[in-house]
PDB file of C-alpha atoms in Angstrom:
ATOM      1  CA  UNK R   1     -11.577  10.137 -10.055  1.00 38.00           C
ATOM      2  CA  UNK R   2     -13.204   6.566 -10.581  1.00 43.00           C
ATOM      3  CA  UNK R   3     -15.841   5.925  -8.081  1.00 41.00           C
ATOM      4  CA  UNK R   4     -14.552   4.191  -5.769  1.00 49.00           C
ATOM      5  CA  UNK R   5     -10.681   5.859  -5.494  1.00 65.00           C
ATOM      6  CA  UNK R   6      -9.570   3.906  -2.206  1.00 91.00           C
ATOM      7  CA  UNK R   7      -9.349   0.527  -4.591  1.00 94.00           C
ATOM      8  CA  UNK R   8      -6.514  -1.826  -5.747  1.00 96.00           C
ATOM      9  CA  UNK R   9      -7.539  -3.447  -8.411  1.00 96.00           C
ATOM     10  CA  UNK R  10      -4.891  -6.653  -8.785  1.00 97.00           C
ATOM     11  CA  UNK R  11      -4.113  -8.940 -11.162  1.00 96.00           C
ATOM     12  CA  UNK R  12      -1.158 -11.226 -11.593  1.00 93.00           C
ATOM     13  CA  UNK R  13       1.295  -9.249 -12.887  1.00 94.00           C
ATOM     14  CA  UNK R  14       0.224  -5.500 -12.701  1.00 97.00           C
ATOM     15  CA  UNK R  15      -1.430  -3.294  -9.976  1.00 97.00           C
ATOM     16  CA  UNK R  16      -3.941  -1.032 -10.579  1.00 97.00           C
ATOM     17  CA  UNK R  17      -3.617   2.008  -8.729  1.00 97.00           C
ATOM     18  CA  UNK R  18      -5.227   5.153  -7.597  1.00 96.00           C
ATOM     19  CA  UNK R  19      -3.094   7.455  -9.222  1.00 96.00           C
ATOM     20  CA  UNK R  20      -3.719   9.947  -6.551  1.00 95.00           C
ATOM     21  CA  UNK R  21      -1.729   7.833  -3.880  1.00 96.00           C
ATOM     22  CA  UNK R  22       1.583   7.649  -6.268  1.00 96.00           C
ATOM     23  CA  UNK R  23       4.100   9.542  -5.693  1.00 93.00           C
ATOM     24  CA  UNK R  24       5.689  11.258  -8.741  1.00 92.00           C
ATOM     25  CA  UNK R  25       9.388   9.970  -9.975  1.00 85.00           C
ATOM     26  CA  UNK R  26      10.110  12.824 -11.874  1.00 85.00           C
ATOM     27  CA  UNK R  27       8.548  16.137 -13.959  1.00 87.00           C
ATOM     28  CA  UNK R  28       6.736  13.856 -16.055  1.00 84.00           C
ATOM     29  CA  UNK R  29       5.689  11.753 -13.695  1.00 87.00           C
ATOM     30  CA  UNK R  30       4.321  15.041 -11.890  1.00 92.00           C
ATOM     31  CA  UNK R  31       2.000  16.103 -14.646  1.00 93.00           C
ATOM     32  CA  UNK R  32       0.826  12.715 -15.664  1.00 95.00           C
ATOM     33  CA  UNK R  33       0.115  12.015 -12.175  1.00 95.00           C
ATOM     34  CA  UNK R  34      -2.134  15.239 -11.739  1.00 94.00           C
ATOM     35  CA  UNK R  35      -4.439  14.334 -14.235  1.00 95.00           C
ATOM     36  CA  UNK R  36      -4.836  10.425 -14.227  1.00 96.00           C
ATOM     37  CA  UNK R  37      -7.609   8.384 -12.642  1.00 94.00           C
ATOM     38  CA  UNK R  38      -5.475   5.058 -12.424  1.00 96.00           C
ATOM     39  CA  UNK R  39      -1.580   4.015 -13.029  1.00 97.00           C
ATOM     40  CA  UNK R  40      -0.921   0.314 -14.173  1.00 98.00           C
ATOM     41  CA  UNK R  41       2.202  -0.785 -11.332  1.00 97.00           C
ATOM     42  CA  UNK R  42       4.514  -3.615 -12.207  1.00 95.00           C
ATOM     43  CA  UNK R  43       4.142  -5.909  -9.180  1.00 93.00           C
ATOM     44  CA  UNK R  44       7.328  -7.228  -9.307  1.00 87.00           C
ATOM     45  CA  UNK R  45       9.202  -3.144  -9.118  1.00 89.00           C
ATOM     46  CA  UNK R  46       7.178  -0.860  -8.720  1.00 93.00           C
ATOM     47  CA  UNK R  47       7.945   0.718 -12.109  1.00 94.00           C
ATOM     48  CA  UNK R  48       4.407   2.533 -13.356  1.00 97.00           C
ATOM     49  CA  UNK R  49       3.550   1.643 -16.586  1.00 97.00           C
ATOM     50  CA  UNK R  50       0.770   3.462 -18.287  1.00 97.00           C
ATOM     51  CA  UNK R  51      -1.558   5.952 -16.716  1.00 97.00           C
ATOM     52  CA  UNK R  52      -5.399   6.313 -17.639  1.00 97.00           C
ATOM     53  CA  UNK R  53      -6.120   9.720 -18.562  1.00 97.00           C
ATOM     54  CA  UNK R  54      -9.647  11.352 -19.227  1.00 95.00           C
ATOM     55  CA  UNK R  55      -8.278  11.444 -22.689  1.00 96.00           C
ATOM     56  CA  UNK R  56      -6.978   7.659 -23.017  1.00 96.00           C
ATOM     57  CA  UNK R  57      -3.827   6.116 -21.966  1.00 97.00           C
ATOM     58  CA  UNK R  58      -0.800   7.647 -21.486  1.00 96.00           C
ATOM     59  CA  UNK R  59       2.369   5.134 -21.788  1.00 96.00           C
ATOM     60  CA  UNK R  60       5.031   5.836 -18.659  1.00 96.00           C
ATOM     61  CA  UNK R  61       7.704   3.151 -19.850  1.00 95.00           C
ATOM     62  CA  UNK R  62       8.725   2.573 -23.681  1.00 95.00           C
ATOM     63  CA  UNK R  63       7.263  -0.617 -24.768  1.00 96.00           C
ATOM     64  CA  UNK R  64       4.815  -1.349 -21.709  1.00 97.00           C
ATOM     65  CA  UNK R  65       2.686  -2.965 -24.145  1.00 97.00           C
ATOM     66  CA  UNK R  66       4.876  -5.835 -23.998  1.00 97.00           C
ATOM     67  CA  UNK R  67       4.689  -6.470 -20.199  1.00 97.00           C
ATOM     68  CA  UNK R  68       3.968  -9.874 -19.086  1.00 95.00           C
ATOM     69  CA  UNK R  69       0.022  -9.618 -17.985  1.00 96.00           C
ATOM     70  CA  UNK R  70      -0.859  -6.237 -19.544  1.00 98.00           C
ATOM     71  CA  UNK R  71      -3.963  -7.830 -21.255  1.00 97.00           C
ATOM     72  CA  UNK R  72      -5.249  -9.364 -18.150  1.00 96.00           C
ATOM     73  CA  UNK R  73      -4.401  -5.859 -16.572  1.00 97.00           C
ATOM     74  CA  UNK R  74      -6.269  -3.744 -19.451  1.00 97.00           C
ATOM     75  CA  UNK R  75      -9.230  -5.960 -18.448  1.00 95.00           C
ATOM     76  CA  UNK R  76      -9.635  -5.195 -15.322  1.00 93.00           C
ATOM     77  CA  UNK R  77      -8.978  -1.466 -16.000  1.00 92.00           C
ATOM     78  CA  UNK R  78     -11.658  -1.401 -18.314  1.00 89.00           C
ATOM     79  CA  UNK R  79     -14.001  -3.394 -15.789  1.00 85.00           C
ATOM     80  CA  UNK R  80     -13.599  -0.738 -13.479  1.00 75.00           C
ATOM     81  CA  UNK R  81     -16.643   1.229 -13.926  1.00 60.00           C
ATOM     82  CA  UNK R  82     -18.843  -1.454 -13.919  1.00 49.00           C
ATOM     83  CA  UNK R  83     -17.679  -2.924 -11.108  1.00 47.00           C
ATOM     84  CA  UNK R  84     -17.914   0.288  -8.742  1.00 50.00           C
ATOM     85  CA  UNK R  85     -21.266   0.235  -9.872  1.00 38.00           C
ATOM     86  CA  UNK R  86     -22.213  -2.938  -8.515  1.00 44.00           C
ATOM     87  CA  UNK R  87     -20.581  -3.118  -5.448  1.00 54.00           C
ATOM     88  CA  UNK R  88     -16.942  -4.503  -4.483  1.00 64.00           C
ATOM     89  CA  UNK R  89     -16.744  -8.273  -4.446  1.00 78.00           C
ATOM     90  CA  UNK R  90     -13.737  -9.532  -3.781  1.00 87.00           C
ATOM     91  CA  UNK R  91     -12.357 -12.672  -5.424  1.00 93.00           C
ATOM     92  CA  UNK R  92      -8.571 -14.345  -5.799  1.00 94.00           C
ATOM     93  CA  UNK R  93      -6.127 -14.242  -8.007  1.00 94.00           C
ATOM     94  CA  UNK R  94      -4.873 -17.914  -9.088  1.00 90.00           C
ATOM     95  CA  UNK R  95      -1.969 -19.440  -7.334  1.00 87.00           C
ATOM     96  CA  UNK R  96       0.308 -20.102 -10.549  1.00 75.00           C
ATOM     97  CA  UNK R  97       4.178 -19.520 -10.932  1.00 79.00           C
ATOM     98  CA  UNK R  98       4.821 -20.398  -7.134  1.00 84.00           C
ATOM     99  CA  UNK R  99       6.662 -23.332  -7.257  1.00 82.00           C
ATOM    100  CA  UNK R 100       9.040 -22.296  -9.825  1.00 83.00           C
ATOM    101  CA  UNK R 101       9.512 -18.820  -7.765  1.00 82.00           C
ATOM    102  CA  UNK R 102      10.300 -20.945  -4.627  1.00 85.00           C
ATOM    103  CA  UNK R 103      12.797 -23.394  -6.897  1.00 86.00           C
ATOM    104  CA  UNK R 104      14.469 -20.094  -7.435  1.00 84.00           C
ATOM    105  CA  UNK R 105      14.798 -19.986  -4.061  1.00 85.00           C
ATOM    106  CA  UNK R 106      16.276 -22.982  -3.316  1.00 87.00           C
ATOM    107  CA  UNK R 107      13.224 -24.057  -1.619  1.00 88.00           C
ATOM    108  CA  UNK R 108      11.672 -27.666  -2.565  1.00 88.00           C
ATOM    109  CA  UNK R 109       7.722 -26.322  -2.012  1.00 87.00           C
ATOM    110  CA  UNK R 110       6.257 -29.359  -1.355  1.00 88.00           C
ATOM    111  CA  UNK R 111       8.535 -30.279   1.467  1.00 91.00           C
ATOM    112  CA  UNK R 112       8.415 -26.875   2.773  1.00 92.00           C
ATOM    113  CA  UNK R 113       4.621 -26.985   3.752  1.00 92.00           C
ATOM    114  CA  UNK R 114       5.141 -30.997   5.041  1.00 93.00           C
ATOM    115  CA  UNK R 115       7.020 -29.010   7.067  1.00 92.00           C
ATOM    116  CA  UNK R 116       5.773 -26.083   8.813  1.00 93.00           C
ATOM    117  CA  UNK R 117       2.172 -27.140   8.048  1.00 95.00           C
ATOM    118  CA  UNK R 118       1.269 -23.446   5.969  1.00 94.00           C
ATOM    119  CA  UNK R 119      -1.106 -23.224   3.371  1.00 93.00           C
ATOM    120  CA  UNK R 120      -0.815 -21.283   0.091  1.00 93.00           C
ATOM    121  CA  UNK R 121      -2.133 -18.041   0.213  1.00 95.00           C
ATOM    122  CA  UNK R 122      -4.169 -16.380  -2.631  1.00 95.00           C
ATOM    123  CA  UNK R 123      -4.200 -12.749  -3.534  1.00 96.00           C
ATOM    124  CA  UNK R 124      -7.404 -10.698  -3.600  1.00 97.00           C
ATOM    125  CA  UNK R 125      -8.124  -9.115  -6.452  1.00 95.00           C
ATOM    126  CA  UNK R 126      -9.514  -6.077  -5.145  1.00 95.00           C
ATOM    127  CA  UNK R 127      -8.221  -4.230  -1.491  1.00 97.00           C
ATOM    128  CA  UNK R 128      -8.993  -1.780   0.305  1.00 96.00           C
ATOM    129  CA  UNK R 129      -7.845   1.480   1.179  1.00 97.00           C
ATOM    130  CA  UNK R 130      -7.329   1.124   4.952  1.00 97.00           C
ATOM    131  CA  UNK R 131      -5.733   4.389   5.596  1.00 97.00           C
ATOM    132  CA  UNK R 132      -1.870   4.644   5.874  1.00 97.00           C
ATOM    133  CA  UNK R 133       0.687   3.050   8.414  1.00 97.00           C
ATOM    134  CA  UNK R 134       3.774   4.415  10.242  1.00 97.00           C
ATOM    135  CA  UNK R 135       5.530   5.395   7.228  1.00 96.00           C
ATOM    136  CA  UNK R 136       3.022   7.065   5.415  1.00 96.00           C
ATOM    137  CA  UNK R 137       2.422   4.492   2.775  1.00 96.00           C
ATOM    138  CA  UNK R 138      -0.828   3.692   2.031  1.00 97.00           C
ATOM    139  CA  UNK R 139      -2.113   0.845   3.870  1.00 98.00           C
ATOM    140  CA  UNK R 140      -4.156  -2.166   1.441  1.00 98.00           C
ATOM    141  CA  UNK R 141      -6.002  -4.694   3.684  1.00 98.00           C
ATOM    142  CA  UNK R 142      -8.879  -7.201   2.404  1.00 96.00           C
ATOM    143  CA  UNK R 143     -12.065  -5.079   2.382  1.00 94.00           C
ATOM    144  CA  UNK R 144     -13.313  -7.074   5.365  1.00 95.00           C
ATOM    145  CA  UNK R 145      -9.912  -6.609   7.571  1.00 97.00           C
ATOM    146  CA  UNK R 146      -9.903  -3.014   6.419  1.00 97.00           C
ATOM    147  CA  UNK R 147     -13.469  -2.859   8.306  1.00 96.00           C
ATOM    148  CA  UNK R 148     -12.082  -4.524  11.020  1.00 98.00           C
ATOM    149  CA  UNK R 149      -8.814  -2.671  11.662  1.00 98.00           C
ATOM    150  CA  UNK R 150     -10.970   0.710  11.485  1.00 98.00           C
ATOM    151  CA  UNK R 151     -12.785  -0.550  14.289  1.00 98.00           C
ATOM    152  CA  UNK R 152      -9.994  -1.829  16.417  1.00 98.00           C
ATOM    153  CA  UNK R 153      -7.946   1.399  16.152  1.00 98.00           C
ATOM    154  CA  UNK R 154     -11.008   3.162  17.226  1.00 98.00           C
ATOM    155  CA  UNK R 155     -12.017   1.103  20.066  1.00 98.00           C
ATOM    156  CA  UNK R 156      -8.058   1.074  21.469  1.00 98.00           C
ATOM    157  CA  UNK R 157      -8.001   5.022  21.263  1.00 98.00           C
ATOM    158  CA  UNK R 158     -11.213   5.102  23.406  1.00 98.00           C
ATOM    159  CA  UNK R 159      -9.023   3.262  25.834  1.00 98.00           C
ATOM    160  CA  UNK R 160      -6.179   5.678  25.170  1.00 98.00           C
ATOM    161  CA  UNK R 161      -4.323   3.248  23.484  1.00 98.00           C
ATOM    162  CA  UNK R 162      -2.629   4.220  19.996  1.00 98.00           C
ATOM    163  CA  UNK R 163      -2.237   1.246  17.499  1.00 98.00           C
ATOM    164  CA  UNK R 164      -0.483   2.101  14.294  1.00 98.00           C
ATOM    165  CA  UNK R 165       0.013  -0.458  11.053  1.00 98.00           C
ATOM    166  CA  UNK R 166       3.476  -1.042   9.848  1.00 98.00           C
ATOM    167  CA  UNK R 167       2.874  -3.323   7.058  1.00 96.00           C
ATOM    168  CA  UNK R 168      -0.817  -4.531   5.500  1.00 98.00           C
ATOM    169  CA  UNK R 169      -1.181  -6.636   2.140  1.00 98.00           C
ATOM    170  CA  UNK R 170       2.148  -7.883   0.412  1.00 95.00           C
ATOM    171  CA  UNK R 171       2.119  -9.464  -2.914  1.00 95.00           C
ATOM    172  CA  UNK R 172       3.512 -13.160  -3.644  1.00 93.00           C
ATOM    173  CA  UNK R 173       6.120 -10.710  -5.575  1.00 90.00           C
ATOM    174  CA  UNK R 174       7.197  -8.503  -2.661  1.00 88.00           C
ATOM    175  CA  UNK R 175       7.861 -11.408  -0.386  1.00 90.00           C
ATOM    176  CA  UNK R 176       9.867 -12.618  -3.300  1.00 89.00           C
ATOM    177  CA  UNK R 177      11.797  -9.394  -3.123  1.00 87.00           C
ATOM    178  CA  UNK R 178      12.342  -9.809   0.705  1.00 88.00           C
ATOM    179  CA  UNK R 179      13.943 -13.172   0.536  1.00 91.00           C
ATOM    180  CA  UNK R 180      16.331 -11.473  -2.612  1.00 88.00           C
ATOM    181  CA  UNK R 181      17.403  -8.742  -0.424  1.00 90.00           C
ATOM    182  CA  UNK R 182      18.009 -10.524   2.502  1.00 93.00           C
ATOM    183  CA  UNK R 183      20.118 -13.449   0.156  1.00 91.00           C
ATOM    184  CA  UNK R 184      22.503 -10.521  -1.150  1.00 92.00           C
ATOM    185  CA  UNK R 185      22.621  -9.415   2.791  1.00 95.00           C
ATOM    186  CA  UNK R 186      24.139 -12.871   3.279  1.00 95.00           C
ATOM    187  CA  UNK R 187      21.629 -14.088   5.470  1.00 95.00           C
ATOM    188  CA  UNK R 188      21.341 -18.017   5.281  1.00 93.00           C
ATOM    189  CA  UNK R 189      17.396 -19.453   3.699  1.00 91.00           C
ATOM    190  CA  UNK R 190      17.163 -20.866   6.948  1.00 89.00           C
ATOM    191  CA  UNK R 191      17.331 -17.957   8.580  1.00 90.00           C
ATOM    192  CA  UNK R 192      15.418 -16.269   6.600  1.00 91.00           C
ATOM    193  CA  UNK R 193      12.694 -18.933   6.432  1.00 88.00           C
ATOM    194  CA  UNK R 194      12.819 -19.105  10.274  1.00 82.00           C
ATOM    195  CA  UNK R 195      11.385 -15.247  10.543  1.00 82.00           C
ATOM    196  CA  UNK R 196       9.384 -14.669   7.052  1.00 86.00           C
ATOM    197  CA  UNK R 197       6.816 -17.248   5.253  1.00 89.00           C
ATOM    198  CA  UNK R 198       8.302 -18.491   1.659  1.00 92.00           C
ATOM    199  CA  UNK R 199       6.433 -16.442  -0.958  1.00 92.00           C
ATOM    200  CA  UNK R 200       2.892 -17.523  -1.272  1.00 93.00           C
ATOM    201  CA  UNK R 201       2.536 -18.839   2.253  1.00 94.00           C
ATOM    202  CA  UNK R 202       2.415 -15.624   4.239  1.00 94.00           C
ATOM    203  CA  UNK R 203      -0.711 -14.544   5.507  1.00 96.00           C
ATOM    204  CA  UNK R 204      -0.271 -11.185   4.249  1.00 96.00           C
ATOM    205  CA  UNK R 205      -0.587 -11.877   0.861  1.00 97.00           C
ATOM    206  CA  UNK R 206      -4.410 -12.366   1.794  1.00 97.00           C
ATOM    207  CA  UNK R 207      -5.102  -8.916   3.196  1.00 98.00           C
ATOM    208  CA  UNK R 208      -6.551 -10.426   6.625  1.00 98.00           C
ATOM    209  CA  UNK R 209      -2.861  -9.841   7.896  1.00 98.00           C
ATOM    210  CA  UNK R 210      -1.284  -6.652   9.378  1.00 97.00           C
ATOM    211  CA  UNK R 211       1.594  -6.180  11.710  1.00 98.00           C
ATOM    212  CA  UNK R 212       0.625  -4.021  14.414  1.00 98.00           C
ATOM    213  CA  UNK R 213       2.915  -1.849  16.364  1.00 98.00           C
ATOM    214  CA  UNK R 214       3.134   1.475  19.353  1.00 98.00           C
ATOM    215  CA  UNK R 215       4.388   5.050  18.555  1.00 97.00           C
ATOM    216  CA  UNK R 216       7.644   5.044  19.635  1.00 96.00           C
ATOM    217  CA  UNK R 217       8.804   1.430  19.530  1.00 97.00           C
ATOM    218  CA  UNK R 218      11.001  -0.108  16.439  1.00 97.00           C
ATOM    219  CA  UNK R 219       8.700  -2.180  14.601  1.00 97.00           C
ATOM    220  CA  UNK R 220       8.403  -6.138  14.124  1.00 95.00           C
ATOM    221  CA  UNK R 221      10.450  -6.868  17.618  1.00 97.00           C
ATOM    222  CA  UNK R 222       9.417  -9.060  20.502  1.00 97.00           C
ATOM    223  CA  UNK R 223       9.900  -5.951  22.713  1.00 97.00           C
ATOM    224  CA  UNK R 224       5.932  -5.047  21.274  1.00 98.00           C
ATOM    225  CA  UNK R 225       4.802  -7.027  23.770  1.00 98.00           C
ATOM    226  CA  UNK R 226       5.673  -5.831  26.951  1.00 98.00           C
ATOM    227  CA  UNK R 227       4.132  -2.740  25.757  1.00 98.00           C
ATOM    228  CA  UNK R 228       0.512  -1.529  26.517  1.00 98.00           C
ATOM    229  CA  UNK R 229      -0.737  -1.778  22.840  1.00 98.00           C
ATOM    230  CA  UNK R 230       0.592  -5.305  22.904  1.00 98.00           C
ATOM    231  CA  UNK R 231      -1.766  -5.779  25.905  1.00 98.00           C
ATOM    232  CA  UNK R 232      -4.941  -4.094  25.169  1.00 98.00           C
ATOM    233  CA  UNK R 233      -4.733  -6.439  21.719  1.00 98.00           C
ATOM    234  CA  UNK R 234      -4.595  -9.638  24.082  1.00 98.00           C
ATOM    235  CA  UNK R 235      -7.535  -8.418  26.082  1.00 98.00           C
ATOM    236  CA  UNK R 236      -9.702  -7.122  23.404  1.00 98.00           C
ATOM    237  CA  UNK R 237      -8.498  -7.939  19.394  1.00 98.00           C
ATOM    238  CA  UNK R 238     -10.651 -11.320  19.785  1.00 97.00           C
ATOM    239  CA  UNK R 239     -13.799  -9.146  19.953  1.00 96.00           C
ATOM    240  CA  UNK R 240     -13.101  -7.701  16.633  1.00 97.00           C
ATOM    241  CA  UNK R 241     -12.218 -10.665  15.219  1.00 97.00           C
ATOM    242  CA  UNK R 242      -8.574 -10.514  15.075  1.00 98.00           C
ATOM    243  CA  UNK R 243      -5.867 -13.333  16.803  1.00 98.00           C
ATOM    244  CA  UNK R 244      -2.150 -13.177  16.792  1.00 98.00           C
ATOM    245  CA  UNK R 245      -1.100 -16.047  14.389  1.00 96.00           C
ATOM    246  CA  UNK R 246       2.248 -16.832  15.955  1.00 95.00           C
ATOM    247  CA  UNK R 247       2.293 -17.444  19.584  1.00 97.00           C
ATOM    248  CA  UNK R 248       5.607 -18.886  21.169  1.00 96.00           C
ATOM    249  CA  UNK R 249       5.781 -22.728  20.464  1.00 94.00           C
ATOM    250  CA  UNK R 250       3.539 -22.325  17.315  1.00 94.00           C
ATOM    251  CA  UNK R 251       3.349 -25.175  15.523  1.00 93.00           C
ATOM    252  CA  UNK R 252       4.630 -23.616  11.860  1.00 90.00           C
ATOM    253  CA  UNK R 253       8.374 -23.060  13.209  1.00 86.00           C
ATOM    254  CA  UNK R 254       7.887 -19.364  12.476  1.00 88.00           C
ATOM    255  CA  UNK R 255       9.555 -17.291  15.170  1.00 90.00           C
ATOM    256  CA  UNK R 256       7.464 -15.602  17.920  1.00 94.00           C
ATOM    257  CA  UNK R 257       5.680 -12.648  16.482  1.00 96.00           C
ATOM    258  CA  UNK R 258       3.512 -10.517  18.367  1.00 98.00           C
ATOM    259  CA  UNK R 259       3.001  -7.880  16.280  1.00 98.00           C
ATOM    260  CA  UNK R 260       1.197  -9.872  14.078  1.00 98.00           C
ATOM    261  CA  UNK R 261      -2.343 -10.043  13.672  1.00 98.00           C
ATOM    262  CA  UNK R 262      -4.718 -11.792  11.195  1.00 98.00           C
ATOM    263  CA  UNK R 263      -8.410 -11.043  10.886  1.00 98.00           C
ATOM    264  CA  UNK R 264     -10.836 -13.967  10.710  1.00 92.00           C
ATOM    265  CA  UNK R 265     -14.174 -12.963  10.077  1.00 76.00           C
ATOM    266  CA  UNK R 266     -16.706 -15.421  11.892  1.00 68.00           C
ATOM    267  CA  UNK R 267     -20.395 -16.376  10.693  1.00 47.00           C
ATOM    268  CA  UNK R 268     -22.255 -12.895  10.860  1.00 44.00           C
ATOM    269  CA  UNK R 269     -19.528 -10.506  11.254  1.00 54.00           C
ATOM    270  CA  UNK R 270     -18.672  -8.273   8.255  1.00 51.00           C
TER     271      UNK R 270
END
């Protein structure tokens, strides 16, 4: 394994993932799988594309050289090493392609964020492993919110309160995905807009982000709050530097959300 296996490396188009935290899609998949340090992810899918083998790279889909972003994706592979070496710094990926995404949409950006006052939200290029949520799926927060989360779950158990993830990071791409799915559904773009951020202005795509929810109750539903979870994270998730970003009456015409939590590191606190 690379030296530091708990790491997406991102880029535009591709992920970079530990291969160990894939799950196979078939035989071949199985054996690659075993032996690989890293699999190159289209973002916009899922589908792997080439796997990084002690030996070289192994191709996973006919004509992956031809991907949009493999270059920029090759790069980073290759600055892997180096960079576990020296430490993870985290930078941000550059906001391009969003308007024409959100034209896609139907969306006109610019009056969008007139509108609900958002900001757009770079990626990070590197994330952190921050364990796995209620599903099982591994769990990629901002190396600082992954710090941060560790310590919240910890300091809730001591109070005998359990605190599980159900969603972390999401790519500008996956929120894409959720507004597709939830078009051929039939919902309405205002209703969707009303209960998820347009692509590139959800604070998950940061990786401060995570929606938070209690073992037994369905997940992302205003019933989280009458639950004891809901209330140890009002009385204590501003000491480790985490505030629920949409209160009733907020001011971005998002729906009430109290499962959702955003880390904000202040001066001093890592």
């Amino acid at each position: 394994m690379r030296n530091q296996p708990g790491i997406l490396v991102n880029t535009p188009d591709v992920e970079l993932w530990p291969a160990y935290l894939l799950r196979a899609r078939g035989n071949r998949d199985a054996r690659t799988l075993a032996r690989a340090h890293r699999v190159l992810r289209r973002k916009r899918d899922g589908r792997y594309l080439v796997a990084e083998l002690p030996e070289g790279l192994m191709p996973l889909l006919p004509r992956w050289r031809r991907e949009p972003g493999i270059d920029a994706a090759l790069d980073a592979l290759d600055a892997v090493p180096a960079h576990a070496r020296s430490g993870l710094q985290v930078g941000t990926l550059p906001l391009h392609r969003l308007h024409e995404r959100m034209r896609t949409l139907g969306v006109d950006a610019d009056a969008y964020a007139r509108r609900t006052g958002l900001p757009l939200v770079a990626e990070p290029d590197r994330l952190a492993l921050a364990g796995f949520d209620r599903y099982r799926r591994p769990l990629w927060l901002h190396v600082d919110a992954a710090r941060a989360w560790a310590r919240l779950r910890a300091a809730a158990h001591r109070d005998g309160v359990v605190l599980e993830a159900i969603s972390g990071y999401r790519s500008h791409d996956y929120q894409l995905g959720i507004f597709e799915r939830k078009r051929a559904r039939g919902l309405a773009l205002d209703e969707i807009l009303a209960v998820n951020a347009a692509p590139g202005y959800s604070e998950h795509h940061s990786g401060l982000a995570l929606d938070i929810g209690a073992p037994g109750e369905p997940p992302a539903e205003e019933s989280f709050d009458a639950t004891a979870a809901f209330a140890w994270l009002t009385g204590h998730a501003g000491e480790h530097g985490f505030a629920m970003s949409y209160p009733r009456g907020n001011p971005h015409g998002i729906v009430y959300e109290p499962w959702h939590w955003r880390y904000r590191p202040a001066a001093g606190r890592a």
